[in-house]
Short mmCIF file of C-alpha atoms in Angstrom, two decimals:
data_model
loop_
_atom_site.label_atom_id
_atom_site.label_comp_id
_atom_site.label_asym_id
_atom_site.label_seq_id
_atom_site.Cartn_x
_atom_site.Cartn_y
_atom_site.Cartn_z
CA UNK A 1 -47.49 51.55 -130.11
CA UNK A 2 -51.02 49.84 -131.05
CA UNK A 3 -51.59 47.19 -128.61
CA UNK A 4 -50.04 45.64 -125.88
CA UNK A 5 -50.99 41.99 -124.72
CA UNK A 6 -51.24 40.48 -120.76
CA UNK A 7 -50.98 37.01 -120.30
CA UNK A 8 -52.27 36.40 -116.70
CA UNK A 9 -55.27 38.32 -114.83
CA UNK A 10 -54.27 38.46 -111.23
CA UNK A 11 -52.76 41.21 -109.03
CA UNK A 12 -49.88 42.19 -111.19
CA UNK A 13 -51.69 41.89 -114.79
CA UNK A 14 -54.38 44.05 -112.82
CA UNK A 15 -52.03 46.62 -111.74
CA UNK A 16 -50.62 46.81 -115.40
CA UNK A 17 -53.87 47.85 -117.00
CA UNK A 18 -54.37 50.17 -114.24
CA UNK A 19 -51.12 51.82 -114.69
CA UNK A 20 -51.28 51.40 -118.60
CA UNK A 21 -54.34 53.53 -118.55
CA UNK A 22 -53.37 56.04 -115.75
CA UNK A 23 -50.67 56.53 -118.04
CA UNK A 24 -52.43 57.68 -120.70
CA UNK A 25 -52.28 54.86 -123.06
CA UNK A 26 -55.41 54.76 -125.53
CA UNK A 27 -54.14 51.47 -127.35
CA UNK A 28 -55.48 48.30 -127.29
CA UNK A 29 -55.14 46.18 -124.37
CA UNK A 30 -55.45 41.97 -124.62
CA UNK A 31 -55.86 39.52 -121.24
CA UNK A 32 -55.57 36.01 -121.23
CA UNK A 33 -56.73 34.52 -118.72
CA UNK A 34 -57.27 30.92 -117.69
CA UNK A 35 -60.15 32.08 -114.73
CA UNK A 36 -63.61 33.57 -115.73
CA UNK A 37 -63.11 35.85 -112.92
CA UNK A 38 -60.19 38.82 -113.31
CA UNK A 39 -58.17 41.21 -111.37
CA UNK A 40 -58.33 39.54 -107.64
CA UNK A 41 -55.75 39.38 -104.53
CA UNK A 42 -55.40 35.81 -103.50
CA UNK A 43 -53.48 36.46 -99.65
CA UNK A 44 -57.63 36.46 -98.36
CA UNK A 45 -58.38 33.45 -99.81
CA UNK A 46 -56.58 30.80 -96.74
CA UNK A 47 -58.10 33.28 -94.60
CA UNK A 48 -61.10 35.59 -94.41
CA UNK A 49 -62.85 33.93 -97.82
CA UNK A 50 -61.83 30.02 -96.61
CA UNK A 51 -63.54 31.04 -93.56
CA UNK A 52 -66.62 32.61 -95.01
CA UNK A 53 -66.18 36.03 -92.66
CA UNK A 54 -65.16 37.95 -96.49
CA UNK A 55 -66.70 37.00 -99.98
CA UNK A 56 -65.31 36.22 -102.70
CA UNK A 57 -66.32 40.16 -104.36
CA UNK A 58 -64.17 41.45 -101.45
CA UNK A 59 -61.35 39.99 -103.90
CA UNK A 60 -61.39 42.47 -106.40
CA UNK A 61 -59.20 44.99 -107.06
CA UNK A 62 -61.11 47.10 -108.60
CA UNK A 63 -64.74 47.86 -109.03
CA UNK A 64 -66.71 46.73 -112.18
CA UNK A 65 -67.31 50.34 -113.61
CA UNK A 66 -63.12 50.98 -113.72
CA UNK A 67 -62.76 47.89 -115.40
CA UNK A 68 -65.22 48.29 -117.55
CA UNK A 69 -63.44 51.66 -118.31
CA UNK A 70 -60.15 50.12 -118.66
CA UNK A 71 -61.83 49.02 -122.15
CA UNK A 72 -59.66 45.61 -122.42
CA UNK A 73 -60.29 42.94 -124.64
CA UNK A 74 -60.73 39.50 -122.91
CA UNK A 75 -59.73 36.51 -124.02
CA UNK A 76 -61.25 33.58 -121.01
CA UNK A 77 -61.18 31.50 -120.19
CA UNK A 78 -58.41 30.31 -122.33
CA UNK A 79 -54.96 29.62 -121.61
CA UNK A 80 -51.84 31.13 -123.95
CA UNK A 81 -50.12 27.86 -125.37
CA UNK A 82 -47.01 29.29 -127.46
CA UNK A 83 -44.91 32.75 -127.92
CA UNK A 84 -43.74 33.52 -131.12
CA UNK A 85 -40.87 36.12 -130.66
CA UNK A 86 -40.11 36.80 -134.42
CA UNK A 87 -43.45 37.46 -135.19
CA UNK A 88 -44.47 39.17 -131.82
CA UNK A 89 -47.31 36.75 -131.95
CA UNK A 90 -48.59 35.21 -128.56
CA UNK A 91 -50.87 31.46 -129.80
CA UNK A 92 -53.90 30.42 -127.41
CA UNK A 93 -55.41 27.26 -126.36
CA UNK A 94 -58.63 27.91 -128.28
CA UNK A 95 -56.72 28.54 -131.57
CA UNK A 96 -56.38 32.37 -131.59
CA UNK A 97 -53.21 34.10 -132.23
CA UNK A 98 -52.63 38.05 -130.73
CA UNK A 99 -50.67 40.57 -132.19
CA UNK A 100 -48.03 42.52 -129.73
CA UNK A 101 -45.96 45.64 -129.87
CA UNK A 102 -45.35 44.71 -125.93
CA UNK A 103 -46.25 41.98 -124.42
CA UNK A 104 -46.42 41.04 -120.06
CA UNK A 105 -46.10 37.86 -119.07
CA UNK A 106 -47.99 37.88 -115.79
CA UNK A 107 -48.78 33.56 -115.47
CA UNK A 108 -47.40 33.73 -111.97
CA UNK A 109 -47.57 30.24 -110.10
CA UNK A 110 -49.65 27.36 -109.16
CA UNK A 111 -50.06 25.14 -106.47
CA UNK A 112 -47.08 22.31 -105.98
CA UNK A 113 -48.74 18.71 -105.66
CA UNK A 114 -45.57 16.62 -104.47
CA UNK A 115 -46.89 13.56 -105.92
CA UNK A 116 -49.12 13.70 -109.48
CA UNK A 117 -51.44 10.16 -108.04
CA UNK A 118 -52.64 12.75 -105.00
CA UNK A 119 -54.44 15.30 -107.75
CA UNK A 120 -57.05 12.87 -108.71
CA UNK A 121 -57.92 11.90 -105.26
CA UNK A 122 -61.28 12.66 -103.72
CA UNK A 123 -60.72 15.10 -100.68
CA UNK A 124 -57.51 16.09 -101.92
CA UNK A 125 -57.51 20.13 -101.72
CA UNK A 126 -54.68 22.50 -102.69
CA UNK A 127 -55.50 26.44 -102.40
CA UNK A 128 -54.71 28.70 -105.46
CA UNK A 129 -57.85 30.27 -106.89
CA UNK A 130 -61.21 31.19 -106.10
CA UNK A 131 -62.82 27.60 -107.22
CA UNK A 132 -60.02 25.63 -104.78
CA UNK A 133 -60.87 27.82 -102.13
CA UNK A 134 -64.78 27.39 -102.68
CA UNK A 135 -64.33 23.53 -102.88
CA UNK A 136 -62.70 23.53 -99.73
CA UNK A 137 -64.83 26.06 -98.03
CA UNK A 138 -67.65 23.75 -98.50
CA UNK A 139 -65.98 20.83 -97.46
CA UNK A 140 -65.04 22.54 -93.75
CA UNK A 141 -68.35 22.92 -93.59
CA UNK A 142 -68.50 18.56 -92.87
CA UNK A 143 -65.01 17.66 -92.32
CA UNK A 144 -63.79 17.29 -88.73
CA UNK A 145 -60.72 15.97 -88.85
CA UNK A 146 -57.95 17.68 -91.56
CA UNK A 147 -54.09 17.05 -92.37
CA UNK A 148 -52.18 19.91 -94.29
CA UNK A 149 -49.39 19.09 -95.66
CA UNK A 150 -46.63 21.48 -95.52
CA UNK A 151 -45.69 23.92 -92.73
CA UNK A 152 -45.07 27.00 -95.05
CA UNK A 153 -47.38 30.22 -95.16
CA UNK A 154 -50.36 28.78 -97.06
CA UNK A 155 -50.38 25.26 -94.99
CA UNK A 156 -49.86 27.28 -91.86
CA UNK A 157 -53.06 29.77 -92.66
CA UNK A 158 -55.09 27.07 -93.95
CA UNK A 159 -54.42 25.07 -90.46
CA UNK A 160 -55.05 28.40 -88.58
CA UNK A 161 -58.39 29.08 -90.63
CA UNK A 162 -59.73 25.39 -89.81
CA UNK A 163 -58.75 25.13 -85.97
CA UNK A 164 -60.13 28.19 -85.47
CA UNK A 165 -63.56 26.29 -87.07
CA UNK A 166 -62.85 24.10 -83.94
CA UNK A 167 -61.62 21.29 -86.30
CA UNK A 168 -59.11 18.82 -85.57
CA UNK A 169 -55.83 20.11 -87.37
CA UNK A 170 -52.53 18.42 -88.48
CA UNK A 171 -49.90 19.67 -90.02
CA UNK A 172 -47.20 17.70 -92.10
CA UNK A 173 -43.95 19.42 -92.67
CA UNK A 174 -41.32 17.53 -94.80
CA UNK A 175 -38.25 19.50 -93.43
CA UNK A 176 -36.82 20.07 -90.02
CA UNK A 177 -38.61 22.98 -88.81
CA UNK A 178 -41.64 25.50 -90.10
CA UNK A 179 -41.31 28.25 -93.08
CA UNK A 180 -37.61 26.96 -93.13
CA UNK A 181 -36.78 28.98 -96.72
CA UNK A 182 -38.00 32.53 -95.46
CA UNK A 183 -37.23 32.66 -91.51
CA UNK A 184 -34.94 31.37 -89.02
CA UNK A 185 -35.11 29.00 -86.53
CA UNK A 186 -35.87 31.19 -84.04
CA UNK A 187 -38.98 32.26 -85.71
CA UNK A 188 -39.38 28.83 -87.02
CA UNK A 189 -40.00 27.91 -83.33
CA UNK A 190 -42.02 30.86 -82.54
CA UNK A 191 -44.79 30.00 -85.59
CA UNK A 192 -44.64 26.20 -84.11
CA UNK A 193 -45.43 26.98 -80.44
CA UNK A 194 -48.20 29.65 -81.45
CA UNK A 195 -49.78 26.48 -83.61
CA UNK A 196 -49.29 23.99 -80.92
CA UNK A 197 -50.88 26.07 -78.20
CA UNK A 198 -54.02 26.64 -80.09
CA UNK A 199 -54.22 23.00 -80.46
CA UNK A 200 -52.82 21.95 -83.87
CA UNK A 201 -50.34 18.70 -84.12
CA UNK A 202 -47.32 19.39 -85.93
CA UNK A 203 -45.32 16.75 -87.35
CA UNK A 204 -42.00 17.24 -88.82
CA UNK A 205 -39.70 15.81 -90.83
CA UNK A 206 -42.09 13.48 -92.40
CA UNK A 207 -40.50 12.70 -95.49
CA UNK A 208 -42.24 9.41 -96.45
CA UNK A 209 -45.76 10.51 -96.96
CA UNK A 210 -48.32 8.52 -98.42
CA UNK A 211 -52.31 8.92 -99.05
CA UNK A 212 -54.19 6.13 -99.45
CA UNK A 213 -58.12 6.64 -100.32
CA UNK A 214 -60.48 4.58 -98.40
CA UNK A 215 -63.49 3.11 -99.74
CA UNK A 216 -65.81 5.69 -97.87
CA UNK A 217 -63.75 8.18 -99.20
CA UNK A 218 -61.64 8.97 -96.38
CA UNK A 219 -57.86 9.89 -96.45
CA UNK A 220 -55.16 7.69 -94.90
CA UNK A 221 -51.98 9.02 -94.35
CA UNK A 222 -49.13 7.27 -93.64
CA UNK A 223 -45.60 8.42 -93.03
CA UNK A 224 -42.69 5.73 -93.74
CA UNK A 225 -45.53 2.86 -94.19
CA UNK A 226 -46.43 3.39 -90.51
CA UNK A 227 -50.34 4.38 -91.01
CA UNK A 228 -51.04 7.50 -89.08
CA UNK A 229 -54.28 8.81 -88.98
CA UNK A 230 -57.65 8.72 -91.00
CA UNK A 231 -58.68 12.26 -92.10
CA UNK A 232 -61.78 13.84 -93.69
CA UNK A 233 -59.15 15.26 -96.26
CA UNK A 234 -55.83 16.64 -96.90
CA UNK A 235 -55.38 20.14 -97.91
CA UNK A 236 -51.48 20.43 -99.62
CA UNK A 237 -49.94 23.09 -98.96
CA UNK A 238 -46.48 22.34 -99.99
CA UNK A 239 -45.55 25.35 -102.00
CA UNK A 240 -46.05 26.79 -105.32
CA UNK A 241 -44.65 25.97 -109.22
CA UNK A 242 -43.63 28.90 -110.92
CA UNK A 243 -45.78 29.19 -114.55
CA UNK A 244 -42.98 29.74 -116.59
CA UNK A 245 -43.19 27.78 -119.56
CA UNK A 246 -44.35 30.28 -121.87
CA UNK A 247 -41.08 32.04 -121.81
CA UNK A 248 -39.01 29.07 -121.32
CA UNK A 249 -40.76 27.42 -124.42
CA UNK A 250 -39.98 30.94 -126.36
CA UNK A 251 -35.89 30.71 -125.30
CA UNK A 252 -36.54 33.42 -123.02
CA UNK A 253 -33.59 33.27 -120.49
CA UNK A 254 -35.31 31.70 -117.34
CA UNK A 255 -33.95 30.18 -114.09
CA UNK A 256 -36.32 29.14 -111.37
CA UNK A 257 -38.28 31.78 -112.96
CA UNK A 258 -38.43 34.20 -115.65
CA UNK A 259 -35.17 36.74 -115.43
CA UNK A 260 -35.38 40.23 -115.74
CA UNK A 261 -33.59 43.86 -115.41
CA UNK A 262 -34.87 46.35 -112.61
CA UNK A 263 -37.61 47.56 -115.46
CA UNK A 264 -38.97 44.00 -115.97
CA UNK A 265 -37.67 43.72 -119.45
CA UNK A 266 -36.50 39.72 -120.66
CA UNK A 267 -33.81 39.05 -122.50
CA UNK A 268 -36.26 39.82 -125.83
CA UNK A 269 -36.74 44.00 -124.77
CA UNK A 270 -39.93 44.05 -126.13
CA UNK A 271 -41.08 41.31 -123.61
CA UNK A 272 -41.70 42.19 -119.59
CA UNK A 273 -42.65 40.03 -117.13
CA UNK A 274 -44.21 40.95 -113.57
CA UNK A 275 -45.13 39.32 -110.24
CA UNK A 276 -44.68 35.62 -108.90
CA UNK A 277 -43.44 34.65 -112.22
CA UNK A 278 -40.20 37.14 -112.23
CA UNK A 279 -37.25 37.24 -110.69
CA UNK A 280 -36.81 39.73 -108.42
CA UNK A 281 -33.71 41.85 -110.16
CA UNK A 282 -31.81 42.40 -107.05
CA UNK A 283 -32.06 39.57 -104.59
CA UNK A 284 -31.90 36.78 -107.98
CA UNK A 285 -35.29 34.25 -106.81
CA UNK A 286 -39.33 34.66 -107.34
CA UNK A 287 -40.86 36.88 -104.66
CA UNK A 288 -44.09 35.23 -104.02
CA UNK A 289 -46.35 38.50 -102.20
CA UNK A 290 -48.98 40.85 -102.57
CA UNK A 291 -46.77 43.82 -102.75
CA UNK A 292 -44.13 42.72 -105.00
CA UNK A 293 -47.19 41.46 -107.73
CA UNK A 294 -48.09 45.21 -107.14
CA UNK A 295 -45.49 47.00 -107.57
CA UNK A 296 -43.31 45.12 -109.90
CA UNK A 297 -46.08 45.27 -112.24
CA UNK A 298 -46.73 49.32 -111.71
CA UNK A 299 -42.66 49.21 -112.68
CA UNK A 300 -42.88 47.20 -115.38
CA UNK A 301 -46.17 48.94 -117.02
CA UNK A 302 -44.18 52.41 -116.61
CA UNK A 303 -41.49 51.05 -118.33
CA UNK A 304 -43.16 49.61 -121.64
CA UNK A 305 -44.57 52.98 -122.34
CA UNK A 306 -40.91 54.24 -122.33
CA UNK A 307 -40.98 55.71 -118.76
CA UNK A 308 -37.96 53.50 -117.59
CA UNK A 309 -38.95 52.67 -114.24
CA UNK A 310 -36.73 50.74 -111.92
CA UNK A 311 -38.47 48.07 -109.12
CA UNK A 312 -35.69 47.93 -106.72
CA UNK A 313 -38.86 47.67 -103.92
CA UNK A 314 -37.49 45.52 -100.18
CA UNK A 315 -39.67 42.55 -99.98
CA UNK A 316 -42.22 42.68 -97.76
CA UNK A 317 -45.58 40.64 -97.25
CA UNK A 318 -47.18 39.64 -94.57
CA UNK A 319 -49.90 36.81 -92.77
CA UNK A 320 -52.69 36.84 -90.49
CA UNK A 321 -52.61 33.36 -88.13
CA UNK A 322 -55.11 33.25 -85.34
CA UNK A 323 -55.11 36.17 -83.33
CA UNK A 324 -51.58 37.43 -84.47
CA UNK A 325 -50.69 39.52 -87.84
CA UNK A 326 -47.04 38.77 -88.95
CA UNK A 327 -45.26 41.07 -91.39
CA UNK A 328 -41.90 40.26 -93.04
CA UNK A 329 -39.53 43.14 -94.21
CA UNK A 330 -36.25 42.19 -95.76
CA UNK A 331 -35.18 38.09 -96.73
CA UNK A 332 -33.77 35.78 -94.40
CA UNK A 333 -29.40 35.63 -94.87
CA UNK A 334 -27.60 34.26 -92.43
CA UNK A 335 -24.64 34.63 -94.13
CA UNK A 336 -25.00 38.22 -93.71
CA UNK A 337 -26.48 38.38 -89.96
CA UNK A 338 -24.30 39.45 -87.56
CA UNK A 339 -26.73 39.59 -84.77
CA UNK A 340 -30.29 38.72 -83.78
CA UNK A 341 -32.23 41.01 -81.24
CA UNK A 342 -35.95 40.05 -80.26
CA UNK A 343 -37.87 42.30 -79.00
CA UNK A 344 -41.21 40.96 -76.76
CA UNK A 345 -43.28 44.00 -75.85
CA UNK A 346 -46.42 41.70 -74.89
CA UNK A 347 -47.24 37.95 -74.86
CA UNK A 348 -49.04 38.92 -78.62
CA UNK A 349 -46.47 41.56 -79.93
CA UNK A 350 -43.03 40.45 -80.31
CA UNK A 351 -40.26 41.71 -83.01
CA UNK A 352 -37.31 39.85 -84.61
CA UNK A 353 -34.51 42.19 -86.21
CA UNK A 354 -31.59 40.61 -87.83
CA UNK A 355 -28.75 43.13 -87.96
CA UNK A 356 -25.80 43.22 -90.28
CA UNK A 357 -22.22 43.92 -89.02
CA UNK A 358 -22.55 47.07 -88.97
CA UNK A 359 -25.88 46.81 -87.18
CA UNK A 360 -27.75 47.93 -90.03
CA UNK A 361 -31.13 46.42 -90.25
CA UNK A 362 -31.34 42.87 -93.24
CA UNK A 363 -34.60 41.66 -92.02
CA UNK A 364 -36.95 41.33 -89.64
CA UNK A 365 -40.17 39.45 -88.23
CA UNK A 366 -43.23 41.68 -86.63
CA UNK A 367 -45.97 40.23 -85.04
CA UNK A 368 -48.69 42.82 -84.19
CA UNK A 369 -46.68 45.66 -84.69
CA UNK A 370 -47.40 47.28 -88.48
CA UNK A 371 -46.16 50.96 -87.14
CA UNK A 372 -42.78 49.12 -86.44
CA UNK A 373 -42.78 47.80 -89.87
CA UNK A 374 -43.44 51.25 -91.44
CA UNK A 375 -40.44 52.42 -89.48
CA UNK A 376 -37.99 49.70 -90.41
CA UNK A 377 -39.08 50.44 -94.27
CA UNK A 378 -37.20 53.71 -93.41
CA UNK A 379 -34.17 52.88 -91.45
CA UNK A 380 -33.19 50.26 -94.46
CA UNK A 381 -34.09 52.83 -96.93
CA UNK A 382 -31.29 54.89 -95.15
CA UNK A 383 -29.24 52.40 -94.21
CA UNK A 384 -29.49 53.26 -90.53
CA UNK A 385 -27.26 52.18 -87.92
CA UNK A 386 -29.23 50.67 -84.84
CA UNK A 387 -28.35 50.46 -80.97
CA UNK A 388 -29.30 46.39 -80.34
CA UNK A 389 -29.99 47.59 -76.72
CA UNK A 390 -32.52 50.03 -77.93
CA UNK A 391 -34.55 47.64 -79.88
CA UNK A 392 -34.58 44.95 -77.53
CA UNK A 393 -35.40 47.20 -74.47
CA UNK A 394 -39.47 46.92 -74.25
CA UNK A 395 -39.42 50.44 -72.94
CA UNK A 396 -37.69 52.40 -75.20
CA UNK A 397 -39.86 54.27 -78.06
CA UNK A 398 -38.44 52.91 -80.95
CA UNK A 399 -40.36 55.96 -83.04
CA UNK A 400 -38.02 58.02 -81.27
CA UNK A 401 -35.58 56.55 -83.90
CA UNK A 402 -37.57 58.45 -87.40
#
């Protein structure tokens, strides 16, 4: 095998070359990429980087000697337009066509702008790469008064970020209740008081939203044609689109995102695909985190050097909001909950654990508490049965239970 071509340059196209190379493969290695800068973690940028307290080199995964040793061949910016599976060809924006023998699709996803009218708007923000994040770090640095728009994980960091700034913070949440896809309500109501006592106005179920410009360059927002409030801008926040129209242009077999097996192979075997773009081959949707752009890429780089390596990995990822660190282990099913047990240690620790019927452990919620996490990792490893008494009681060592 000769070459092997990436099309993406973020966490899990970085983690490929890494692995391709600490695997001992000497062939050539192409990156597309659609960013002049390469190989970065985005989870900082709502956070640390937004805020200033981190820059934007802190980012990298890796230093500039390794990747100058990685010896790839760039192609940026410049954005891969068309797949040619017959020919193992991959065709780019700027008119040049790459060679495979493998190829990983790595395009992962991009910010979700509800309505197309609100991109072109002045003071519009959304938060996906290092230039959004810039843009809107320099306008925090005038703006006093800010809507989000959307009550999931980004919106939710982005509003912690700015009141923490001492700015006036609103959130606008389409659905019923916050993060509504990846926790339950329970938690839902947990993430809405912590936002609410630090000062941030939450508004829910607003359904009808509409931005109007003003002529000072203001933002209006109205809900149902009742005019709400004037803002400095509007960060959206309202999830992600997953960048899957290579494949789905090349008759890959795609769904909500690009499918694979548990070694990251498409339906074409000589094609992989890694990260926020691929479904995750157990649990059948994108998992949109840090470790799973990691380590399904590690997988998947293992794999195309004939090392079949299977990325079976629990989802886990986490967020920092205010003074509180919340890690996620496991998905939210409650189909498949039998029980709930919280667990409230202090006013800033407190644990969620959703147990199956046979009080095994499906997921759970941690705030302040990333021993506790390590721990679960192990009793779902092992499918360990748990006392509910024992992990609700605030006295009892739970690291009793290795």
């Amino acid at each position: 095998m000769d070459r092997i071509v990436i099309v993406g340059a973020g966490q899990a196209a970085g983690w490929a070359v890494h692995t391709l190379r600490g695997q001992g493969f000497g062939g050539e290695i192409h990156v597309v990429s659609n960013e002049d800068q390469v190989f970065y973690e985005r989870p900082p940028l709502s956070k640390q980087v937004l805020s200033q307290e981190a820059a934007v080199e802190s980012l990298n995964l890796f230093s500039a000697d390794q990747v100058n040793d990685f010896s790839v061949t760039w192609h940026k910016p410049d954005h891969a337009v068309k797949l040619d599976k017959a020919d193992k060809t991959v065709h780019l924006e700027s008119g040049k066509v790459l060679a495979y023998d493998k190829l990983l699709i790595a395009t992962g996803s991009r910010a979700r702008v509800p309505v197309s009218a609100w991109s072109s708007m002045h003071n519009v923000y959304t938060m996906r790469d290092i230039k959004d994040c810039q843009k809107l770090a320099e306008k925090f640095k005038s703006a006093e008064h800010i809507a989000v728009i959307g009550g999931g994980w980004i919106g939710l960091e982005i509003a912690a970020t700015a009141r923490k700034q001492g700015k006036q913070v609103e959130i606008f949440e389409y659905g019923s209740r916050l993060c509504a896809r990846s926790v339950s309500p329970e938690v839902s109501d947990y993430l809405k008081q912590l936002h609410e006592d630090a000062g941030t106005a939450i508004h829910l179920n607003a359904t009808k939203l509409h931005l109007i410009e003003t002529a000072d360059q203001k933002v209006e927002v109205f809900d149902a044609d009742i005019k709400l409030k004037q803002f400095d801008c509007v960060v959206v926040g309202a999830g992600a689109e997953i960048a899957k129209e290579l494949a789905a242009l090349a008759e890959l077999e795609v769904k909500d995102g690009i499918v694979v097996n548990e070694f990251g192979q498409t339906s074409d075997a000589d094609i992989y695909a890694a990260g926020d773009v691929a479904i995750h081959p157990n649990l059948g949707y994108c998992i949109q985190s840090w470790a799973n752009a990691q380590n399904q890429a590690i997988a998947a780089a293992k794999s195309m050097l004939g090392d079949m390596t299977a990325y079976q990995d629990i989802p886990w990822l986490w967020s920092d909001q205010y003074q509180c660190n919340i890690q996620i282990l496991g998905t939210y099913q409650p189909e498949k909950t039998h029980q709930v047990v919280i667990r409230k240690t202090s006013d800033l620790q407190i644990t969620f654990f959703y147990l199956d019927e046979h009080n095994q452990l499906l997921n759970m919620i941690a705030v302040n508490d990333s021993k506790l996490v390590k721990l679960a990792k192990r009793w779902m490893a092992s499918s360990r049965e748990l006392d509910p008494a024992q992990l609700q009681d605030p006295d009892f060592n739970l690291m009793k239970l290795k």
